[in-house]
PDB file of C-alpha atoms in Angstrom:
ATOM      1  CA  UNK A  12       4.592  16.022   1.548  1.00  0.00           C
ATOM      2  CA  UNK A  13       6.064  18.345   4.187  1.00  0.00           C
ATOM      3  CA  UNK A  14       7.305  15.401   6.276  1.00  0.00           C
ATOM      4  CA  UNK A  15       9.853  14.668   3.573  1.00  0.00           C
ATOM      5  CA  UNK A  16      12.768  17.037   2.814  1.00  0.00           C
ATOM      6  CA  UNK A  17      12.451  18.273  -0.774  1.00  0.00           C
ATOM      7  CA  UNK A  18      15.906  16.920  -1.681  1.00  0.00           C
ATOM      8  CA  UNK A  19      14.757  13.401  -0.664  1.00  0.00           C
ATOM      9  CA  UNK A  20      11.475  13.263  -2.600  1.00  0.00           C
ATOM     10  CA  UNK A  21      13.083  11.439  -5.542  1.00  0.00           C
ATOM     11  CA  UNK A  22      14.704   8.902  -3.205  1.00  0.00           C
ATOM     12  CA  UNK A  23      11.397   8.149  -1.446  1.00  0.00           C
ATOM     13  CA  UNK A  24       9.684   7.572  -4.788  1.00  0.00           C
ATOM     14  CA  UNK A  25      12.574   5.348  -5.919  1.00  0.00           C
ATOM     15  CA  UNK A  26      12.456   3.431  -2.619  1.00  0.00           C
ATOM     16  CA  UNK A  27       8.734   2.790  -3.074  1.00  0.00           C
ATOM     17  CA  UNK A  28       9.405   1.325  -6.532  1.00  0.00           C
ATOM     18  CA  UNK A  29      12.326  -0.762  -5.275  1.00  0.00           C
ATOM     19  CA  UNK A  30      10.409  -2.284  -2.344  1.00  0.00           C
ATOM     20  CA  UNK A  31       7.390  -3.010  -4.529  1.00  0.00           C
ATOM     21  CA  UNK A  32       9.503  -4.556  -7.265  1.00  0.00           C
ATOM     22  CA  UNK A  33      11.826  -6.622  -5.065  1.00  0.00           C
ATOM     23  CA  UNK A  34       9.598  -7.437  -2.072  1.00  0.00           C
ATOM     24  CA  UNK A  35       6.018  -6.792  -3.189  1.00  0.00           C
ATOM     25  CA  UNK A  36       5.828  -4.352  -0.263  1.00  0.00           C
ATOM     26  CA  UNK A  37       3.593  -1.341  -0.955  1.00  0.00           C
ATOM     27  CA  UNK A  38       4.638   1.723   1.061  1.00  0.00           C
ATOM     28  CA  UNK A  39       1.545   3.537  -0.257  1.00  0.00           C
ATOM     29  CA  UNK A  40      -0.592   1.317   1.989  1.00  0.00           C
ATOM     30  CA  UNK A  41       1.001   2.691   5.161  1.00  0.00           C
ATOM     31  CA  UNK A  42       0.567   5.930   7.066  1.00  0.00           C
ATOM     32  CA  UNK A  43       3.105   8.352   5.595  1.00  0.00           C
ATOM     33  CA  UNK A  44       4.209   9.842   8.926  1.00  0.00           C
ATOM     34  CA  UNK A  45       4.695   6.396  10.460  1.00  0.00           C
ATOM     35  CA  UNK A  46       6.632   4.883   7.570  1.00  0.00           C
ATOM     36  CA  UNK A  47       8.844   7.973   7.076  1.00  0.00           C
ATOM     37  CA  UNK A  48       9.732   8.013  10.769  1.00  0.00           C
ATOM     38  CA  UNK A  49      10.930   4.414  10.552  1.00  0.00           C
ATOM     39  CA  UNK A  50      12.808   4.983   7.285  1.00  0.00           C
ATOM     40  CA  UNK A  51      14.695   7.978   8.691  1.00  0.00           C
ATOM     41  CA  UNK A  52      15.508   6.093  11.899  1.00  0.00           C
ATOM     42  CA  UNK A  53      17.161   3.477   9.714  1.00  0.00           C
ATOM     43  CA  UNK A  54      18.928   6.114   7.572  1.00  0.00           C
ATOM     44  CA  UNK A  55      20.374   7.859  10.645  1.00  0.00           C
ATOM     45  CA  UNK A  56      21.301   4.601  12.402  1.00  0.00           C
ATOM     46  CA  UNK A  57      23.431   3.714   9.360  1.00  0.00           C
ATOM     47  CA  UNK A  58      25.167   7.104   9.478  1.00  0.00           C
ATOM     48  CA  UNK A  59      23.738   8.667   6.307  1.00  0.00           C
ATOM     49  CA  UNK A  60      22.900  12.406   6.245  1.00  0.00           C
ATOM     50  CA  UNK A  61      19.984  11.994   3.802  1.00  0.00           C
ATOM     51  CA  UNK A  62      17.611   9.417   2.369  1.00  0.00           C
ATOM     52  CA  UNK A  63      19.051  10.117  -1.066  1.00  0.00           C
ATOM     53  CA  UNK A  64      22.571   9.077  -0.059  1.00  0.00           C
ATOM     54  CA  UNK A  65      21.229   6.035   1.789  1.00  0.00           C
ATOM     55  CA  UNK A  66      19.215   4.962  -1.258  1.00  0.00           C
ATOM     56  CA  UNK A  67      22.252   5.123  -3.556  1.00  0.00           C
ATOM     57  CA  UNK A  68      23.919   2.507  -1.328  1.00  0.00           C
ATOM     58  CA  UNK A  69      20.744   0.532  -0.702  1.00  0.00           C
ATOM     59  CA  UNK A  70      20.097   0.153  -4.426  1.00  0.00           C
ATOM     60  CA  UNK A  71      23.354  -1.830  -4.771  1.00  0.00           C
ATOM     61  CA  UNK A  72      23.088  -3.793  -1.516  1.00  0.00           C
ATOM     62  CA  UNK A  73      20.472  -6.604  -1.382  1.00  0.00           C
ATOM     63  CA  UNK A  74      21.400  -7.472   2.211  1.00  0.00           C
ATOM     64  CA  UNK A  75      20.658  -3.949   3.431  1.00  0.00           C
ATOM     65  CA  UNK A  76      17.427  -3.932   1.419  1.00  0.00           C
ATOM     66  CA  UNK A  77      16.387  -7.119   3.233  1.00  0.00           C
ATOM     67  CA  UNK A  78      17.261  -5.599   6.608  1.00  0.00           C
ATOM     68  CA  UNK A  79      15.285  -2.420   5.824  1.00  0.00           C
ATOM     69  CA  UNK A  80      12.332  -4.532   4.696  1.00  0.00           C
ATOM     70  CA  UNK A  81      12.350  -6.491   7.955  1.00  0.00           C
ATOM     71  CA  UNK A  82      12.681  -3.263   9.934  1.00  0.00           C
ATOM     72  CA  UNK A  83       9.689  -1.706   8.173  1.00  0.00           C
ATOM     73  CA  UNK A  84       7.467  -4.764   8.543  1.00  0.00           C
ATOM     74  CA  UNK A  85       7.499  -4.223  12.301  1.00  0.00           C
ATOM     75  CA  UNK A  86       7.926  -7.581  13.985  1.00  0.00           C
ATOM     76  CA  UNK A  87       7.104  -6.992  17.647  1.00  0.00           C
ATOM     77  CA  UNK A  88       5.407  -9.927  19.336  1.00  0.00           C
ATOM     78  CA  UNK A  89       5.505 -12.468  22.185  1.00  0.00           C
ATOM     79  CA  UNK A  90       3.561 -15.495  23.354  1.00  0.00           C
ATOM     80  CA  UNK A  91       0.076 -14.668  24.675  1.00  0.00           C
ATOM     81  CA  UNK A  92       0.541 -10.955  23.969  1.00  0.00           C
ATOM     82  CA  UNK A  93      -2.348  -9.185  25.781  1.00  0.00           C
ATOM     83  CA  UNK A  94      -3.169 -12.196  28.006  1.00  0.00           C
ATOM     84  CA  UNK A  95      -6.786 -11.124  28.656  1.00  0.00           C
ATOM     85  CA  UNK A  96      -7.538 -11.408  24.928  1.00  0.00           C
ATOM     86  CA  UNK A  97      -6.218 -14.972  24.810  1.00  0.00           C
ATOM     87  CA  UNK A  98      -8.138 -15.809  27.994  1.00  0.00           C
ATOM     88  CA  UNK A  99     -11.340 -14.617  26.264  1.00  0.00           C
ATOM     89  CA  UNK A 100     -10.592 -16.874  23.296  1.00  0.00           C
ATOM     90  CA  UNK A 101      -9.893 -19.829  25.595  1.00  0.00           C
ATOM     91  CA  UNK A 102     -12.957 -19.399  27.797  1.00  0.00           C
ATOM     92  CA  UNK A 103     -15.545 -18.283  25.238  1.00  0.00           C
ATOM     93  CA  UNK A 104     -14.721 -18.232  21.543  1.00  0.00           C
ATOM     94  CA  UNK A 105     -12.937 -21.564  21.014  1.00  0.00           C
ATOM     95  CA  UNK A 106     -15.478 -23.647  23.035  1.00  0.00           C
ATOM     96  CA  UNK A 107     -18.323 -21.846  21.212  1.00  0.00           C
ATOM     97  CA  UNK A 108     -16.802 -22.673  17.825  1.00  0.00           C
ATOM     98  CA  UNK A 109     -16.442 -26.308  18.838  1.00  0.00           C
ATOM     99  CA  UNK A 110     -20.052 -26.475  20.046  1.00  0.00           C
ATOM    100  CA  UNK A 111     -21.377 -24.890  16.846  1.00  0.00           C
ATOM    101  CA  UNK A 112     -19.276 -26.857  14.382  1.00  0.00           C
ATOM    102  CA  UNK A 113     -19.011 -30.283  16.011  1.00  0.00           C
ATOM    103  CA  UNK A 114     -19.212 -32.946  13.309  1.00  0.00           C
ATOM    104  CA  UNK A 115     -19.053 -30.336  10.520  1.00  0.00           C
ATOM    105  CA  UNK A 116     -15.363 -30.480   9.634  1.00  0.00           C
ATOM    106  CA  UNK A 117     -12.181 -28.783  10.773  1.00  0.00           C
ATOM    107  CA  UNK A 118     -12.371 -25.315  12.342  1.00  0.00           C
ATOM    108  CA  UNK A 119     -10.088 -22.901  10.480  1.00  0.00           C
ATOM    109  CA  UNK A 120      -8.167 -20.134  12.245  1.00  0.00           C
ATOM    110  CA  UNK A 121      -6.072 -17.536  10.418  1.00  0.00           C
ATOM    111  CA  UNK A 122      -3.287 -15.594  12.128  1.00  0.00           C
ATOM    112  CA  UNK A 123      -2.859 -12.756   9.607  1.00  0.00           C
ATOM    113  CA  UNK A 124       0.473 -10.968   9.999  1.00  0.00           C
ATOM    114  CA  UNK A 125       1.878 -13.723  12.220  1.00  0.00           C
ATOM    115  CA  UNK A 126       5.446 -12.380  12.411  1.00  0.00           C
ATOM    116  CA  UNK A 127       7.832 -14.963  13.937  1.00  0.00           C
ATOM    117  CA  UNK A 128       5.108 -17.363  15.059  1.00  0.00           C
ATOM    118  CA  UNK A 129       4.389 -16.463  18.680  1.00  0.00           C
ATOM    119  CA  UNK A 130       0.706 -15.704  18.004  1.00  0.00           C
ATOM    120  CA  UNK A 131      -0.213 -18.844  15.995  1.00  0.00           C
ATOM    121  CA  UNK A 132       1.698 -21.084  18.404  1.00  0.00           C
ATOM    122  CA  UNK A 133      -0.109 -19.427  21.338  1.00  0.00           C
ATOM    123  CA  UNK A 134      -3.377 -20.209  19.547  1.00  0.00           C
ATOM    124  CA  UNK A 135      -2.261 -23.799  19.005  1.00  0.00           C
ATOM    125  CA  UNK A 136      -1.608 -24.210  22.728  1.00  0.00           C
ATOM    126  CA  UNK A 137      -5.079 -22.857  23.561  1.00  0.00           C
ATOM    127  CA  UNK A 138      -6.650 -25.132  20.964  1.00  0.00           C
ATOM    128  CA  UNK A 139      -4.905 -28.187  22.429  1.00  0.00           C
ATOM    129  CA  UNK A 140      -6.094 -27.251  25.916  1.00  0.00           C
ATOM    130  CA  UNK A 141      -9.696 -26.739  24.767  1.00  0.00           C
ATOM    131  CA  UNK A 142      -9.738 -30.022  22.837  1.00  0.00           C
ATOM    132  CA  UNK A 143      -8.316 -31.855  25.876  1.00  0.00           C
ATOM    133  CA  UNK A 144     -10.930 -30.332  28.181  1.00  0.00           C
ATOM    134  CA  UNK A 145     -13.813 -31.230  25.853  1.00  0.00           C
ATOM    135  CA  UNK A 146     -12.489 -34.629  24.802  1.00  0.00           C
ATOM    136  CA  UNK A 147     -12.221 -33.970  21.060  1.00  0.00           C
ATOM    137  CA  UNK A 148      -9.336 -34.399  18.582  1.00  0.00           C
ATOM    138  CA  UNK A 149      -8.218 -32.993  15.239  1.00  0.00           C
ATOM    139  CA  UNK A 150     -10.807 -30.210  15.297  1.00  0.00           C
ATOM    140  CA  UNK A 151      -8.658 -27.173  14.368  1.00  0.00           C
ATOM    141  CA  UNK A 152      -6.194 -26.000  11.752  1.00  0.00           C
ATOM    142  CA  UNK A 153      -4.246 -22.742  12.039  1.00  0.00           C
ATOM    143  CA  UNK A 154      -2.995 -20.844   8.977  1.00  0.00           C
ATOM    144  CA  UNK A 155      -0.271 -18.292   9.750  1.00  0.00           C
ATOM    145  CA  UNK A 156       0.746 -15.765   7.088  1.00  0.00           C
ATOM    146  CA  UNK A 157       3.190 -12.894   6.850  1.00  0.00           C
ATOM    147  CA  UNK A 158       4.739 -10.889   4.029  1.00  0.00           C
ATOM    148  CA  UNK A 159       8.236 -11.254   5.528  1.00  0.00           C
ATOM    149  CA  UNK A 160       9.782 -14.608   4.545  1.00  0.00           C
ATOM    150  CA  UNK A 161      12.695 -14.117   6.963  1.00  0.00           C
ATOM    151  CA  UNK A 162      10.436 -14.025  10.034  1.00  0.00           C
ATOM    152  CA  UNK A 163       8.478 -16.979   8.661  1.00  0.00           C
ATOM    153  CA  UNK A 164      11.730 -18.942   8.500  1.00  0.00           C
ATOM    154  CA  UNK A 165      12.309 -18.122  12.186  1.00  0.00           C
ATOM    155  CA  UNK A 166       8.742 -19.211  12.944  1.00  0.00           C
ATOM    156  CA  UNK A 167       9.318 -22.540  11.217  1.00  0.00           C
ATOM    157  CA  UNK A 168      12.315 -23.269  13.465  1.00  0.00           C
ATOM    158  CA  UNK A 169      10.114 -22.667  16.520  1.00  0.00           C
ATOM    159  CA  UNK A 170      12.935 -21.497  18.781  1.00  0.00           C
ATOM    160  CA  UNK A 171      12.299 -18.620  21.190  1.00  0.00           C
ATOM    161  CA  UNK A 172      14.011 -16.740  23.981  1.00  0.00           C
ATOM    162  CA  UNK A 173      12.866 -17.181  27.556  1.00  0.00           C
ATOM    163  CA  UNK A 174      11.642 -13.561  27.509  1.00  0.00           C
ATOM    164  CA  UNK A 175       9.256 -14.344  24.629  1.00  0.00           C
ATOM    165  CA  UNK A 176       7.528 -16.840  26.955  1.00  0.00           C
ATOM    166  CA  UNK A 177       7.113 -14.457  29.892  1.00  0.00           C
ATOM    167  CA  UNK A 178       3.292 -14.655  29.662  1.00  0.00           C
ATOM    168  CA  UNK A 179       3.229 -18.481  29.513  1.00  0.00           C
ATOM    169  CA  UNK A 180       2.574 -20.410  32.726  1.00  0.00           C
ATOM    170  CA  UNK A 181       5.088 -22.939  34.039  1.00  0.00           C
ATOM    171  CA  UNK A 182       2.576 -25.683  33.186  1.00  0.00           C
ATOM    172  CA  UNK A 183       2.322 -24.453  29.590  1.00  0.00           C
ATOM    173  CA  UNK A 184       6.099 -24.310  29.311  1.00  0.00           C
ATOM    174  CA  UNK A 185       6.522 -27.869  30.615  1.00  0.00           C
ATOM    175  CA  UNK A 186       3.707 -29.261  28.469  1.00  0.00           C
ATOM    176  CA  UNK A 187       4.274 -27.502  25.140  1.00  0.00           C
ATOM    177  CA  UNK A 188       7.950 -26.414  25.016  1.00  0.00           C
ATOM    178  CA  UNK A 189      11.341 -28.109  25.119  1.00  0.00           C
ATOM    179  CA  UNK A 190      14.209 -26.312  26.914  1.00  0.00           C
ATOM    180  CA  UNK A 191      16.984 -25.531  24.430  1.00  0.00           C
ATOM    181  CA  UNK A 192      20.040 -23.781  25.867  1.00  0.00           C
ATOM    182  CA  UNK A 193      18.953 -20.368  27.094  1.00  0.00           C
ATOM    183  CA  UNK A 194      15.643 -20.581  25.191  1.00  0.00           C
ATOM    184  CA  UNK A 195      12.869 -22.970  24.247  1.00  0.00           C
ATOM    185  CA  UNK A 196      11.707 -24.990  21.240  1.00  0.00           C
ATOM    186  CA  UNK A 197       7.999 -25.255  20.500  1.00  0.00           C
ATOM    187  CA  UNK A 198       6.757 -28.826  20.975  1.00  0.00           C
ATOM    188  CA  UNK A 199       5.548 -31.162  18.225  1.00  0.00           C
ATOM    189  CA  UNK A 200       1.849 -30.994  19.092  1.00  0.00           C
ATOM    190  CA  UNK A 201       1.368 -27.207  18.808  1.00  0.00           C
ATOM    191  CA  UNK A 202       3.793 -27.043  15.879  1.00  0.00           C
ATOM    192  CA  UNK A 203       1.795 -29.686  14.018  1.00  0.00           C
ATOM    193  CA  UNK A 204      -1.353 -27.562  14.097  1.00  0.00           C
ATOM    194  CA  UNK A 205       0.166 -24.553  12.301  1.00  0.00           C
ATOM    195  CA  UNK A 206       0.859 -24.065   8.588  1.00  0.00           C
ATOM    196  CA  UNK A 207       3.017 -21.045   7.689  1.00  0.00           C
ATOM    197  CA  UNK A 208       2.696 -19.309   4.330  1.00  0.00           C
ATOM    198  CA  UNK A 209       4.182 -16.164   2.789  1.00  0.00           C
ATOM    199  CA  UNK A 210       1.336 -13.845   1.805  1.00  0.00           C
ATOM    200  CA  UNK A 211       0.569 -10.149   1.493  1.00  0.00           C
ATOM    201  CA  UNK A 212      -2.491  -9.320   3.565  1.00  0.00           C
ATOM    202  CA  UNK A 213      -3.515  -6.603   1.104  1.00  0.00           C
ATOM    203  CA  UNK A 214      -3.806  -8.870  -1.931  1.00  0.00           C
ATOM    204  CA  UNK A 215      -3.628 -12.556  -0.927  1.00  0.00           C
ATOM    205  CA  UNK A 216      -6.775 -14.269   0.450  1.00  0.00           C
ATOM    206  CA  UNK A 217      -6.361 -17.253   2.814  1.00  0.00           C
ATOM    207  CA  UNK A 218      -7.885 -19.758   0.389  1.00  0.00           C
ATOM    208  CA  UNK A 219     -10.303 -21.640   2.607  1.00  0.00           C
ATOM    209  CA  UNK A 220     -13.073 -19.912   4.549  1.00  0.00           C
ATOM    210  CA  UNK A 221     -12.121 -19.117   8.143  1.00  0.00           C
ATOM    211  CA  UNK A 222     -13.976 -19.447  11.461  1.00  0.00           C
ATOM    212  CA  UNK A 223     -11.689 -17.113  13.412  1.00  0.00           C
ATOM    213  CA  UNK A 224      -9.300 -14.449  12.108  1.00  0.00           C
ATOM    214  CA  UNK A 225      -6.698 -12.711  14.259  1.00  0.00           C
ATOM    215  CA  UNK A 226      -5.100  -9.563  12.821  1.00  0.00           C
ATOM    216  CA  UNK A 227      -3.589  -7.636  15.707  1.00  0.00           C
ATOM    217  CA  UNK A 228      -1.318  -4.602  15.882  1.00  0.00           C
ATOM    218  CA  UNK A 229      -0.772  -4.456  12.127  1.00  0.00           C
ATOM    219  CA  UNK A 230      -3.689  -2.386  10.864  1.00  0.00           C
ATOM    220  CA  UNK A 231      -2.595   0.620  12.922  1.00  0.00           C
ATOM    221  CA  UNK A 232       0.290   1.107  10.497  1.00  0.00           C
ATOM    222  CA  UNK A 233      -1.952   1.075   7.404  1.00  0.00           C
ATOM    223  CA  UNK A 234      -3.776   4.039   5.926  1.00  0.00           C
ATOM    224  CA  UNK A 235      -7.437   4.421   6.933  1.00  0.00           C
ATOM    225  CA  UNK A 236      -8.519   3.393   3.421  1.00  0.00           C
ATOM    226  CA  UNK A 237      -6.458   0.196   3.549  1.00  0.00           C
ATOM    227  CA  UNK A 238      -7.677  -0.647   7.068  1.00  0.00           C
ATOM    228  CA  UNK A 239     -11.295  -0.420   5.891  1.00  0.00           C
ATOM    229  CA  UNK A 240     -10.531  -2.580   2.841  1.00  0.00           C
ATOM    230  CA  UNK A 241      -8.704  -5.289   4.811  1.00  0.00           C
ATOM    231  CA  UNK A 242     -11.371  -5.549   7.534  1.00  0.00           C
ATOM    232  CA  UNK A 243     -14.148  -5.660   4.935  1.00  0.00           C
ATOM    233  CA  UNK A 244     -12.288  -8.361   2.999  1.00  0.00           C
ATOM    234  CA  UNK A 245     -12.012 -10.461   6.158  1.00  0.00           C
ATOM    235  CA  UNK A 246     -15.826 -10.775   6.201  1.00  0.00           C
ATOM    236  CA  UNK A 247     -15.658 -12.348   2.740  1.00  0.00           C
ATOM    237  CA  UNK A 248     -12.943 -14.721   3.949  1.00  0.00           C
ATOM    238  CA  UNK A 249     -15.114 -16.025   6.817  1.00  0.00           C
ATOM    239  CA  UNK A 250     -17.706 -18.718   7.169  1.00  0.00           C
ATOM    240  CA  UNK A 251     -21.111 -17.556   8.478  1.00  0.00           C
ATOM    241  CA  UNK A 252     -20.812 -16.581  12.141  1.00  0.00           C
ATOM    242  CA  UNK A 253     -17.025 -16.245  12.009  1.00  0.00           C
ATOM    243  CA  UNK A 254     -15.102 -14.193  14.556  1.00  0.00           C
ATOM    244  CA  UNK A 255     -12.533 -11.412  14.089  1.00  0.00           C
ATOM    245  CA  UNK A 256     -10.025 -10.264  16.708  1.00  0.00           C
ATOM    246  CA  UNK A 257      -8.116  -6.986  16.227  1.00  0.00           C
ATOM    247  CA  UNK A 258      -5.405  -5.355  18.349  1.00  0.00           C
ATOM    248  CA  UNK A 259      -6.252  -3.303  21.431  1.00  0.00           C
ATOM    249  CA  UNK A 260      -5.629  -0.027  19.570  1.00  0.00           C
ATOM    250  CA  UNK A 261      -7.585  -1.059  16.468  1.00  0.00           C
ATOM    251  CA  UNK A 262     -11.281  -0.979  15.623  1.00  0.00           C
ATOM    252  CA  UNK A 263     -13.763  -1.262  12.761  1.00  0.00           C
ATOM    253  CA  UNK A 264     -13.610   1.616  10.292  1.00  0.00           C
ATOM    254  CA  UNK A 265     -16.151   3.054   7.849  1.00  0.00           C
ATOM    255  CA  UNK A 266     -18.179   0.556   5.883  1.00  0.00           C
ATOM    256  CA  UNK A 267     -16.380  -2.401   7.457  1.00  0.00           C
ATOM    257  CA  UNK A 268     -18.752  -1.828  10.415  1.00  0.00           C
ATOM    258  CA  UNK A 269     -21.613  -3.072   8.252  1.00  0.00           C
ATOM    259  CA  UNK A 270     -20.331  -6.632   8.361  1.00  0.00           C
ATOM    260  CA  UNK A 271     -19.778  -7.253  12.078  1.00  0.00           C
ATOM    261  CA  UNK A 272     -21.408  -7.091  15.480  1.00  0.00           C
ATOM    262  CA  UNK A 273     -19.300  -6.146  18.480  1.00  0.00           C
ATOM    263  CA  UNK A 274     -18.841  -9.139  20.804  1.00  0.00           C
ATOM    264  CA  UNK A 275     -16.230  -7.739  23.197  1.00  0.00           C
ATOM    265  CA  UNK A 276     -15.387  -4.017  22.977  1.00  0.00           C
ATOM    266  CA  UNK A 277     -12.575  -4.487  25.496  1.00  0.00           C
ATOM    267  CA  UNK A 278     -10.852  -7.333  23.657  1.00  0.00           C
ATOM    268  CA  UNK A 279     -11.730  -6.006  20.164  1.00  0.00           C
ATOM    269  CA  UNK A 280     -13.615  -9.163  19.145  1.00  0.00           C
ATOM    270  CA  UNK A 281     -16.295  -8.991  16.462  1.00  0.00           C
ATOM    271  CA  UNK A 282     -18.631 -11.504  14.844  1.00  0.00           C
ATOM    272  CA  UNK A 283     -19.687 -11.597  11.222  1.00  0.00           C
ATOM    273  CA  UNK A 284     -23.341 -10.642  10.767  1.00  0.00           C
ATOM    274  CA  UNK A 285     -25.634 -13.077   8.961  1.00  0.00           C
ATOM    275  CA  UNK A 286     -26.818 -10.125   6.864  1.00  0.00           C
ATOM    276  CA  UNK A 287     -24.720  -6.929   6.571  1.00  0.00           C
ATOM    277  CA  UNK A 288     -26.279  -3.705   7.809  1.00  0.00           C
ATOM    278  CA  UNK A 289     -27.400  -1.131   5.273  1.00  0.00           C
ATOM    279  CA  UNK A 290     -26.360   2.514   5.224  1.00  0.00           C
ATOM    280  CA  UNK A 291     -23.601   4.831   4.061  1.00  0.00           C
ATOM    281  CA  UNK A 292     -22.572   6.008   7.529  1.00  0.00           C
ATOM    282  CA  UNK A 293     -22.807   3.028   9.853  1.00  0.00           C
ATOM    283  CA  UNK A 294     -22.208   3.473  13.563  1.00  0.00           C
ATOM    284  CA  UNK A 295     -20.274   0.942  15.663  1.00  0.00           C
TER     285      UNK A 295
END
């Protein structure tokens, strides 16, 4: 492990055990270079010369452990992040799901790795617009999960800065948000569509089968093996014909390609195949 100074090897191993034991957060699932870069940024920002000295303090300081955990879980998001992807959902995927499943129960959407709620609330706004346009009600439910309970608590409050809404139109702001000081509160209608739950994407399934899964800008931090496992597991979490949306820098990997057909290469949208492909070396 040449990325890690030899004198800090013990501290990295101890940190892995501490985060797994206290937070259920498995550093082994992440790319070593990526996770070490973030750990050492935190170590240096706190003024410690080595990971070992930082760990000795961290081990006795639950508040700093919580702050490190939140820092490592990478919570960067905003409403309608990558607007073209949300436009594709609004114009094509959500109306198609409604047309296919009309009269067959609620359509389930899972925002996996939802951070502080901007993504699931953006979905809720789109869902409300689609239902209004097509004259239907109570057709969708959105499950939003994240491993970080602190960001989920922020999501539950539904308060956001004006900058977080920079991709929302003035009409969307007036219809679905309430001005609150220098920020906004999410309105009752979109908030009522979303259920937040603490869950680890690597081990916790969503429970009910899903019609659409969004997992964006999270897989890039996982090891290739874990990415393949998570994407493959999503196929088992879906109803027949379900859709998967990944981040712009993410794609299907290895055997996970067997389970999906590519619907939009640009927006990274895939659809579950009725029958998985066969073969040890599938091509996209």
